[in-house]
Short mmCIF file of C-alpha atoms and ligand atoms in Angstrom, two decimals:
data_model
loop_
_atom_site.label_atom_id
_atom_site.label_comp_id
_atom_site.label_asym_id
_atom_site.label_seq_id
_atom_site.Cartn_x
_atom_site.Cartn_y
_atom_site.Cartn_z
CA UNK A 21 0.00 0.00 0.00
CA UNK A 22 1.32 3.64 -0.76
CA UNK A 23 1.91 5.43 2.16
CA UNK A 24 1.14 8.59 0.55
CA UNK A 25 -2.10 7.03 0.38
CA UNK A 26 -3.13 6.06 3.90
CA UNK A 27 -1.57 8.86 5.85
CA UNK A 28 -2.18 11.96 2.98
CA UNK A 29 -5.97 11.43 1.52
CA UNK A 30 -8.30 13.87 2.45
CA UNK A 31 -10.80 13.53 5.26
CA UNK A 32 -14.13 15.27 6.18
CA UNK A 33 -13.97 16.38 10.06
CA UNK A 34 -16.73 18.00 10.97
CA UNK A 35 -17.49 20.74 9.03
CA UNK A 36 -14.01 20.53 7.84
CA UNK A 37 -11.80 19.26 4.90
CA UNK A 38 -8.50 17.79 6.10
CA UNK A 39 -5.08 17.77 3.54
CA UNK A 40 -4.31 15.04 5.37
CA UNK A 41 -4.72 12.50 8.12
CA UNK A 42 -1.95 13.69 10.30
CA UNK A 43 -3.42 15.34 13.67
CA UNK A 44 -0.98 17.00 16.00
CA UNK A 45 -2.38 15.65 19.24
CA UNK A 46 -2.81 18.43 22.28
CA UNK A 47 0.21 19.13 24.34
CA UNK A 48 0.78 21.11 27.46
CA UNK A 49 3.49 23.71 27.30
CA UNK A 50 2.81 26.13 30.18
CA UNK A 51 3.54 29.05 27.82
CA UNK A 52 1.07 31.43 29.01
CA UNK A 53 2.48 33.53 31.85
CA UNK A 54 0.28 33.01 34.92
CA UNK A 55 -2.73 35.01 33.75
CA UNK A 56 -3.01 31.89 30.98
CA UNK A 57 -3.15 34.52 27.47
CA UNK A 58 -1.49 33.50 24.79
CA UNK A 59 0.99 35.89 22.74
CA UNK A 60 2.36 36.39 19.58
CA UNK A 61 4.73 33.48 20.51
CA UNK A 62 2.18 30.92 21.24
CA UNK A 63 0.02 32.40 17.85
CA UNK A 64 3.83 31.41 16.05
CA UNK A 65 4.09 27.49 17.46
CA UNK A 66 0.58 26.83 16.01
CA UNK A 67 1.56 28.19 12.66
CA UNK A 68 4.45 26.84 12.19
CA UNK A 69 2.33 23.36 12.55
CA UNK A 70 0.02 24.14 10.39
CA UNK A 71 0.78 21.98 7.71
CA UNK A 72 -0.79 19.39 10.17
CA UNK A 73 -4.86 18.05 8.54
CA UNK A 74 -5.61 19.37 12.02
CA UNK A 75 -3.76 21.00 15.22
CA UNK A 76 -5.45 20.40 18.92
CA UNK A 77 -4.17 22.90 21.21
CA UNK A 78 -2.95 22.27 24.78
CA UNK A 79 -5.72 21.49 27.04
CA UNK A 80 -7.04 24.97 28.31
CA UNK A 81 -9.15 25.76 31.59
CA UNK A 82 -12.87 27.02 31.00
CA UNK A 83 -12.69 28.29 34.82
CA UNK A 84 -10.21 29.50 37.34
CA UNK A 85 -11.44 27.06 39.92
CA UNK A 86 -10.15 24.28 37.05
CA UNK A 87 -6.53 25.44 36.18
CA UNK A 88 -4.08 22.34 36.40
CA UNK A 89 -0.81 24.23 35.65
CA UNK A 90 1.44 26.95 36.03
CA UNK A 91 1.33 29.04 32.45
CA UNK A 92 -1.43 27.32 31.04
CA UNK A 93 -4.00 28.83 29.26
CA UNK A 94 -7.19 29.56 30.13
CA UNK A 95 -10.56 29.97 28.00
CA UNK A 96 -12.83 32.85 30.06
CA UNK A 97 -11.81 36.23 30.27
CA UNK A 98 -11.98 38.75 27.31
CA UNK A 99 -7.66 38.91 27.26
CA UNK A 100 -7.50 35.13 27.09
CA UNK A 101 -9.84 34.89 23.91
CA UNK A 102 -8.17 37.89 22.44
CA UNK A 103 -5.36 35.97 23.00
CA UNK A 104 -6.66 32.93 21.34
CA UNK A 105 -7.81 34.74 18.06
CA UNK A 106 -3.96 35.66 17.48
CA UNK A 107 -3.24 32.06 17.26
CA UNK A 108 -6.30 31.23 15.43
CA UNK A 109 -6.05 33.79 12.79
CA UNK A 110 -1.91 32.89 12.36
CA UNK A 111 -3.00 29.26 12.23
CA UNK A 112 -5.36 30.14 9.33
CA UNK A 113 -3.59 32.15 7.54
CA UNK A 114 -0.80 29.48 7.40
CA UNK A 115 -3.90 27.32 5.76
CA UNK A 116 -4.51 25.16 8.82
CA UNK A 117 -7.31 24.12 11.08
CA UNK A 118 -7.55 24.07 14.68
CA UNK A 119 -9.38 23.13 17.30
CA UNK A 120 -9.12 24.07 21.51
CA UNK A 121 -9.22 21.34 23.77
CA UNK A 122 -11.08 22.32 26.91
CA UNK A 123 -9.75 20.82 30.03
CA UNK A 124 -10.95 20.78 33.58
CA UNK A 125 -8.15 19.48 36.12
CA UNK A 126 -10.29 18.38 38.68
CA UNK A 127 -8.06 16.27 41.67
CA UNK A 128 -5.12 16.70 39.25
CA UNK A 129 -4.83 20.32 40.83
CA UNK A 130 -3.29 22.05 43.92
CA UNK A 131 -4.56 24.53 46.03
CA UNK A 132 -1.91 26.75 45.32
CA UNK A 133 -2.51 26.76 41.86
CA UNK A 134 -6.64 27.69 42.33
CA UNK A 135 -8.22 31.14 43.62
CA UNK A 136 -8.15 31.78 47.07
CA UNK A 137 -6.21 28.41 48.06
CA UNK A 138 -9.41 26.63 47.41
CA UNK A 139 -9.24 22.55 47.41
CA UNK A 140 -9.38 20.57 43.84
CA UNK A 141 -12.88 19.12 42.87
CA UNK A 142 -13.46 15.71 42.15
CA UNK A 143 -16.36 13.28 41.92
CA UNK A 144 -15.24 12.28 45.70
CA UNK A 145 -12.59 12.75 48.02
CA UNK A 146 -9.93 10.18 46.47
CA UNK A 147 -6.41 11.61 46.96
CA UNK A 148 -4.20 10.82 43.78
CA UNK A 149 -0.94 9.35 44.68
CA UNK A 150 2.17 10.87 43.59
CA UNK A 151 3.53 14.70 43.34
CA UNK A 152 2.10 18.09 41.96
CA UNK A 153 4.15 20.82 40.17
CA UNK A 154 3.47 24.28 42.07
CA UNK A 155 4.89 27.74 42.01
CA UNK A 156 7.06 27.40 45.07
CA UNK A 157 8.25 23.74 43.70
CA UNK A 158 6.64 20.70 44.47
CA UNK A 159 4.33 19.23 46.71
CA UNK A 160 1.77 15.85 47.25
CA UNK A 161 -1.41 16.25 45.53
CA UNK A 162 -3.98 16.97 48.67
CA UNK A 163 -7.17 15.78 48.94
CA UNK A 164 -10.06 16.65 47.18
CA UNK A 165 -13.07 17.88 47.72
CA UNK A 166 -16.35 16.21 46.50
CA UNK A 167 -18.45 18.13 44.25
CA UNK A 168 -21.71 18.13 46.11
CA UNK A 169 -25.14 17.59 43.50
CA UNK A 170 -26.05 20.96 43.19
CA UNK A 171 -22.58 22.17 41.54
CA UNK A 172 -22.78 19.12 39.35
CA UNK A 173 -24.95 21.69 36.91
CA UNK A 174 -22.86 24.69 37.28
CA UNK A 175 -19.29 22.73 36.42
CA UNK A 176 -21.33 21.51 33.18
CA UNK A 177 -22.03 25.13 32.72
CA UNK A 178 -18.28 25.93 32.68
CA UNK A 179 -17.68 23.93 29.43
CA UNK A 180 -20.77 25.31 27.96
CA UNK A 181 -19.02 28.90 28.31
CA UNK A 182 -15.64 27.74 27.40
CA UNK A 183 -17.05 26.55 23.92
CA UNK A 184 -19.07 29.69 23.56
CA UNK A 185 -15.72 31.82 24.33
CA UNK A 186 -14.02 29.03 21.49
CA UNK A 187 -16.49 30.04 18.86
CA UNK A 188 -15.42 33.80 19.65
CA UNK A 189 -11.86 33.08 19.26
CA UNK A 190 -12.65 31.53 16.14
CA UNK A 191 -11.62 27.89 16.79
CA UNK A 192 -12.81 25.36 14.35
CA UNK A 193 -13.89 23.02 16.81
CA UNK A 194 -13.57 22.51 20.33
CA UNK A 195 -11.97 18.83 21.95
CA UNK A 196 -13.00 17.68 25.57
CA UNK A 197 -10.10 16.56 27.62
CA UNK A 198 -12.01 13.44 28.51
CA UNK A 199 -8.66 11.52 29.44
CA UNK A 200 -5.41 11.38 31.90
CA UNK A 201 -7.03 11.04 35.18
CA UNK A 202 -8.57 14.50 35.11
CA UNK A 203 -12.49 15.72 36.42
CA UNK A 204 -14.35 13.94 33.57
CA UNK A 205 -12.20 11.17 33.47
CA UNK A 206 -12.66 10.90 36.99
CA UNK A 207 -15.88 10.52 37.16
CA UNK A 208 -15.78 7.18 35.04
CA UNK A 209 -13.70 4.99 37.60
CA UNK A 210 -15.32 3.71 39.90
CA UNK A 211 -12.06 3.40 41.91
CA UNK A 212 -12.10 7.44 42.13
CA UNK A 213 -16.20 7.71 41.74
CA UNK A 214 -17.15 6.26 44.43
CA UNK A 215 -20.68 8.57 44.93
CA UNK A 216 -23.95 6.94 45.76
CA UNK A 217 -25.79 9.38 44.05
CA UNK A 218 -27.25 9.60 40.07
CA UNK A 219 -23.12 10.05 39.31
CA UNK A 220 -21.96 7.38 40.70
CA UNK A 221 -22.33 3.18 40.62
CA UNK A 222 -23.36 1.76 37.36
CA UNK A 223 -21.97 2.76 33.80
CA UNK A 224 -24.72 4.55 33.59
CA UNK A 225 -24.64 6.84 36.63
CA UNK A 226 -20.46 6.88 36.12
CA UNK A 227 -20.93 8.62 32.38
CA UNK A 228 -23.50 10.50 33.23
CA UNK A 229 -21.62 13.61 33.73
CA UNK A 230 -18.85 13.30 31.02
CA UNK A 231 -22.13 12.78 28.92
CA UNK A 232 -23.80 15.78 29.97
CA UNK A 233 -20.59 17.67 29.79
CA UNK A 234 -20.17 16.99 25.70
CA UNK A 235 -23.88 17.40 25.31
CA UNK A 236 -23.29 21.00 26.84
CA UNK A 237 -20.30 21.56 24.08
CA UNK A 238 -23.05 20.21 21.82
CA UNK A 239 -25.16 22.71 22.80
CA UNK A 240 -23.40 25.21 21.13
CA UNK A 241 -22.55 24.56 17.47
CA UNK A 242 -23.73 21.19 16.82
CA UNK A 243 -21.95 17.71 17.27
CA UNK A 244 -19.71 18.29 14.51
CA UNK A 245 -17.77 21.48 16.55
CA UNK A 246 -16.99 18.80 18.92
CA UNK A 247 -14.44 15.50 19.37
CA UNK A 248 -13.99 14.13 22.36
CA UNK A 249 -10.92 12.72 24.22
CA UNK A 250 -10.31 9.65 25.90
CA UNK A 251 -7.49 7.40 27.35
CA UNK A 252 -9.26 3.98 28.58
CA UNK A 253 -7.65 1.70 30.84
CA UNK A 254 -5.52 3.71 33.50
CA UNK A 255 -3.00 6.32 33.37
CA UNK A 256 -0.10 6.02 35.68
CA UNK A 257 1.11 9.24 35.92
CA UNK A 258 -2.03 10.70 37.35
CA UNK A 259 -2.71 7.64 39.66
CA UNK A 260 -6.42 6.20 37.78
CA UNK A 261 -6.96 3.04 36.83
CA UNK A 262 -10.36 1.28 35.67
CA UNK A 263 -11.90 -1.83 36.40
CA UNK A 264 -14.11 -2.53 33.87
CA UNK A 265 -12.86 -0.49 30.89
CA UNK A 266 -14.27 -3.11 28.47
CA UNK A 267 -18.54 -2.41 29.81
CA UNK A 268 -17.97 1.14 30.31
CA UNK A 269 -15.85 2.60 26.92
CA UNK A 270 -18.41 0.74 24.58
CA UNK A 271 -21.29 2.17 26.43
CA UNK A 272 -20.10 6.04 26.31
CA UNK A 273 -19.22 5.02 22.65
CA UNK A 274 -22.46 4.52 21.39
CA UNK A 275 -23.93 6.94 23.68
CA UNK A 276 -21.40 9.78 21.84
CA UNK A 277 -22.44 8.07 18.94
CA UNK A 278 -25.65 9.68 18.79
CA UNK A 279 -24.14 13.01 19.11
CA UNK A 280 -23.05 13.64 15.82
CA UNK A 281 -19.43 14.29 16.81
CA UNK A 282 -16.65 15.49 14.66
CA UNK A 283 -14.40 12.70 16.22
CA UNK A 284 -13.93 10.38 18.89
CA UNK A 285 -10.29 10.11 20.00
CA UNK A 286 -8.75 7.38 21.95
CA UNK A 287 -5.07 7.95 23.74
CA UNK A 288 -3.64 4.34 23.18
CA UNK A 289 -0.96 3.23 26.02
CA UNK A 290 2.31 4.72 25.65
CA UNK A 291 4.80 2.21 26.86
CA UNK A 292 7.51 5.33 26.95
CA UNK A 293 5.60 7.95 28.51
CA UNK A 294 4.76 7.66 32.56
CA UNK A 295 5.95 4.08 32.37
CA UNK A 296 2.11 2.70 31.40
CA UNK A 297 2.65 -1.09 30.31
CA UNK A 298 0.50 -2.24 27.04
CA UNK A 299 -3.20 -3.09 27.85
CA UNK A 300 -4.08 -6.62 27.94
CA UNK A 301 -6.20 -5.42 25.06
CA UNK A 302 -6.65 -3.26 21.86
CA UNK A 303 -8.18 -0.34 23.09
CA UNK A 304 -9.34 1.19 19.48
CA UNK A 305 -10.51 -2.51 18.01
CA UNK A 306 -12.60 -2.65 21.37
CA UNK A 307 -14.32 0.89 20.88
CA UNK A 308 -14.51 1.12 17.02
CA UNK A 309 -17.29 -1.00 16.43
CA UNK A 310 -19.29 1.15 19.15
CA UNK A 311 -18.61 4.33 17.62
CA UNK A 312 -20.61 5.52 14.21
CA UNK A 313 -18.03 8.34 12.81
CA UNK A 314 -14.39 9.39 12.49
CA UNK A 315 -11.92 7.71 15.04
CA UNK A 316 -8.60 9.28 15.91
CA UNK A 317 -5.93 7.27 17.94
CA UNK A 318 -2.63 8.43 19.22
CA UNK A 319 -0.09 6.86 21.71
CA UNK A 320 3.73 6.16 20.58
CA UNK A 321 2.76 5.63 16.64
CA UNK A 322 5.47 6.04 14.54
CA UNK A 323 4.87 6.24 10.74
CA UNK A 324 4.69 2.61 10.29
CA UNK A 325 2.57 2.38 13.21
CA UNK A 326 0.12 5.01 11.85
CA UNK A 327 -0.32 3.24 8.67
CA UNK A 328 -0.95 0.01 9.97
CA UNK A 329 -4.14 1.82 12.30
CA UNK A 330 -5.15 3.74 8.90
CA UNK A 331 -4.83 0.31 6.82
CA UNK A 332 -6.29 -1.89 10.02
CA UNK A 333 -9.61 -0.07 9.79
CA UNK A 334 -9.16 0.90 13.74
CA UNK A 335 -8.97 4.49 13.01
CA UNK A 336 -9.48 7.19 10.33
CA UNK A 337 -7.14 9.98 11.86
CA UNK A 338 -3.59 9.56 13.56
CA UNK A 339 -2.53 11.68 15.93
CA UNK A 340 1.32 12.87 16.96
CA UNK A 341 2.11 14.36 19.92
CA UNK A 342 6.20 14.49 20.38
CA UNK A 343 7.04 14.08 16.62
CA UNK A 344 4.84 17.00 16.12
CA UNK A 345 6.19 18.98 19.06
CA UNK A 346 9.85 18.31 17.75
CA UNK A 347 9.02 18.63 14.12
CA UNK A 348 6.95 21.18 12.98
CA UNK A 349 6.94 20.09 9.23
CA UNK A 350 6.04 16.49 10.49
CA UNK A 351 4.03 15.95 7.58
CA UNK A 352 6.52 17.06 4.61
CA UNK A 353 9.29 14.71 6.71
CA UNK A 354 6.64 11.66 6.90
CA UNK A 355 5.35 11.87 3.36
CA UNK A 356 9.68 12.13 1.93
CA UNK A 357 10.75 9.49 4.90
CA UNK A 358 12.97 12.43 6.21
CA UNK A 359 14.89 12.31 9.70
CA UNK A 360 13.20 13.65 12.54
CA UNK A 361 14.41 15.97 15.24
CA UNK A 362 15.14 14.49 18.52
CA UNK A 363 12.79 15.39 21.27
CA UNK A 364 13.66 17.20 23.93
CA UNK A 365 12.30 16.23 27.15
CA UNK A 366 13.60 19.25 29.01
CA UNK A 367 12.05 22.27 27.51
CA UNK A 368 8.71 20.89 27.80
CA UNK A 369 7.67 23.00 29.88
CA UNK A 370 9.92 25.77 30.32
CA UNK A 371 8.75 29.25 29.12
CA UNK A 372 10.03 30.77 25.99
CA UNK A 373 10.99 30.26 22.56
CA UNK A 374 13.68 27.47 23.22
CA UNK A 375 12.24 24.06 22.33
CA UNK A 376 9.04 25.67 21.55
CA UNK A 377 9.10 27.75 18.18
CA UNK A 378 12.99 26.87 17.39
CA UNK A 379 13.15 23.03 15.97
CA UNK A 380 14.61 23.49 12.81
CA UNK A 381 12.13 22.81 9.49
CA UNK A 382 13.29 20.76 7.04
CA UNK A 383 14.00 23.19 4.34
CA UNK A 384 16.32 25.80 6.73
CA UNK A 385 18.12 22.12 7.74
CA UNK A 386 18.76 21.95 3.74
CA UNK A 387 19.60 25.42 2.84
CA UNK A 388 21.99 25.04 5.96
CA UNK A 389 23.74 22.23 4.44
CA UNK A 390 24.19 23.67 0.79
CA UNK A 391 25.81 26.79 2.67
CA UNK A 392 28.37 24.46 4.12
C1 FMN B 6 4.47 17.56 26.55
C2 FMN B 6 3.16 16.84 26.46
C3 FMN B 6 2.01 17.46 26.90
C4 FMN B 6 0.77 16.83 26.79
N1 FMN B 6 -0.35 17.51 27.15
C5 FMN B 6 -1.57 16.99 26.86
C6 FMN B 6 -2.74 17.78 26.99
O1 FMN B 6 -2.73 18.96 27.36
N2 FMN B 6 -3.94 17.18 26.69
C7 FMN B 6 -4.00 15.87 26.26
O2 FMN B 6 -5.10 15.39 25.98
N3 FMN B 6 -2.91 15.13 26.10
C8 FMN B 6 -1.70 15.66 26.36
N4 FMN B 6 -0.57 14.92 26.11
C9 FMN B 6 -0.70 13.59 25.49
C10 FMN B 6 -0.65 13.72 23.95
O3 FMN B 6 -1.78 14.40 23.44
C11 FMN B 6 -0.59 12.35 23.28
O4 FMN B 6 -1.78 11.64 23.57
C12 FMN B 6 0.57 11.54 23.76
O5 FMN B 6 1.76 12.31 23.83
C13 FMN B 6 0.81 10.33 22.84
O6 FMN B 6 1.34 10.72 21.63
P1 FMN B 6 2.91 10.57 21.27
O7 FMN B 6 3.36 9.23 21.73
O8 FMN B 6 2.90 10.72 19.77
O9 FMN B 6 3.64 11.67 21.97
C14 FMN B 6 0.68 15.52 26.26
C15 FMN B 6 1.86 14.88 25.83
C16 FMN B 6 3.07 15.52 25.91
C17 FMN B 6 4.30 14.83 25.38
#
């Protein structure tokens, strides 16, 4: 089969037309001072991916009570969006397509990190194991505090507004952060739901707000401004595990199914990343049959590994998240089997341009060498 094939024919997202099948998969990079606006520098990492079929941004908090990070960006104030329209107008004038993802931290949070020193929310009061980046260093994630039934409503609200405050920015579509451990995610194990009331128990109860929360983004624009995130089986890192992954991910599958949805995209295991082991099972062949519409899958593909998903049937999109934070031509350097830049683990994070808007493209890496 000819790669150019699988990974380069055009698909329909949404509303959208895609060049390609090559998503560059949402990445934190705490670039957004501690008001969480993005600049002309963020507006210049975007376009310099825009070669991508689609870009997801770093997930972004619809709420100050829901910030996870230090320098991320945020989706509610007037500055923020302002913000947001100088990296979606750079992005499209580039002749790319991007959508926010909208990200609630929920227990993965500190109070340091929240207004007023307030406590994370979570479905209940599960500490996560493990350590929290904060301002003054680091500390152990505390305790959080269960989000009683008559907030339930209001927190739904909060991605309601953030996807109103997307469409202002002019995104193309908005992603929910439905993965990692974090509040929606949450709320689906039942080893960190443990609520007696219409949240919590069976499948049922346990989706019931990550349902309501995508049926709020609905709301908005339709099903097709909308994909949806997830990362089935347990994520180290972030201290969540499931028990019965293969009930609960078919049942929210068909349920999303009758949303309409742009996409549906599944985090696969990444043996590299926060030491997660393989699943005992295919997470994509378990959900695709459940799910009526375009599937995205990320998770330590390389190219051969992305063709094999595209030619497998188990998705229709493949998603890059290092590659595409090294390698901001990933697509030209996949389609001519070009060398990629090493990733470097150490500027994830950090703020300014280094490791953020100074990989070298392709083409400056070849006018280099004829100088020489
Ligand atoms: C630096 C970094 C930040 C990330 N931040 C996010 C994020 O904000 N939202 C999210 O859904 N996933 C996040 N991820 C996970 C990626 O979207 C992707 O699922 C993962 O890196 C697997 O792809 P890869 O093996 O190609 O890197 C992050 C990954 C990295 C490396």
């Amino acid at each position: 089969m000819n790669i150019d094939i699988q990974l380069f024919t055009p698909a329909k997202v949404g509303n959208l037309e895609l060049p390609n099948r090559i998503v560059m998969a949402p990445m934190t990079r705490n670039r957004t001072g501690d008001r969480g606006i993005p600049d002309e520098l963020n507006a210049e990492y975007y376009a310099q991916r825009s070669t991508a079929g689609l870009i997801i941004t770093e997930g972004t908090y619809p709420h100050p009570t829901s910030r996870a990070y230090t320098g991320q960006p945020g989706i509610y104030t007037d500055e923020q969006v302002a913000g947001w329209r100088l990296v979606t107008n750079a992005v499209h004038q580039a002749g790319g397509r991007i959508f926010l993802q909208i990200h609630h931290a929920g227990r993965i949070s500190h109070p340091s990190l929240l207004p007023d020193g307030i406590l994370p929310v979570a479905p209940s009061a599960v500490r996560p194991k493990g350590e929290v980046h904060i301002p003054s260093g680091k500390d152990k994630y505390p305790t959080p505090r269960a989000l009683e039934l008559k907030e339930i409503p209001q927190v739904v609200e909060m991605f309601r507004n953030a996807t109103e405050r997307a469409v202002e920015a002019g995104f193309d579509g908005v992603e929910l952060h439905g993965a990692n451990g974090y509040l929606p995610h949450s709320f689906l194990s039942s080893l960190t739901n443990l609520r007696t009331d219409e949240y919590g128990g069976s499948v049922e109860n346990r989706s019931r707000f990550f349902l309501e929360v995508v049926k709020a983004m609905v709301s908005v624009r339709g099903g097709q401004y909308v994909g949806v995130k997830v990362s089935p089986w347990k994520f180290l890192p972030h201290d969540i595990e499931e028990t019965d992954t293969q009930v609960i991910y078919p049942y929210l599958a068909q349920q999303l199914s009758d949303l309409d949805l742009a996409y549906l995209h599944i985090q696969l295991p990444m043996v590299t990343f926060g030491n997660q082991p393989n699943a005992p099972f295919d997470l994509a062949k378990l959900i695709r049959p459940h799910f009526k519409g375009v599937m995205m899958v990320d998770g330590s593909l390389d190219k051969e590994a992305a063709i094999a998903r595209l030619e497998a049937g188990d998705a229709d999109l493949v998603a890059f998240g290092r590659a595409f934070l090294a390698n901001p031509d990933l697509p030209q350097r996949l389609r001519e089997n070009a060398a990629l830049n090493e990733v470097d683990y150490n500027t994830f994070y950090t703020p300014g341009a280094n490791g953020y808007t100074d990989y070298p493209m392709l083409q400056s890496l070849l006018t280099l060498a004829r100088k020489e």
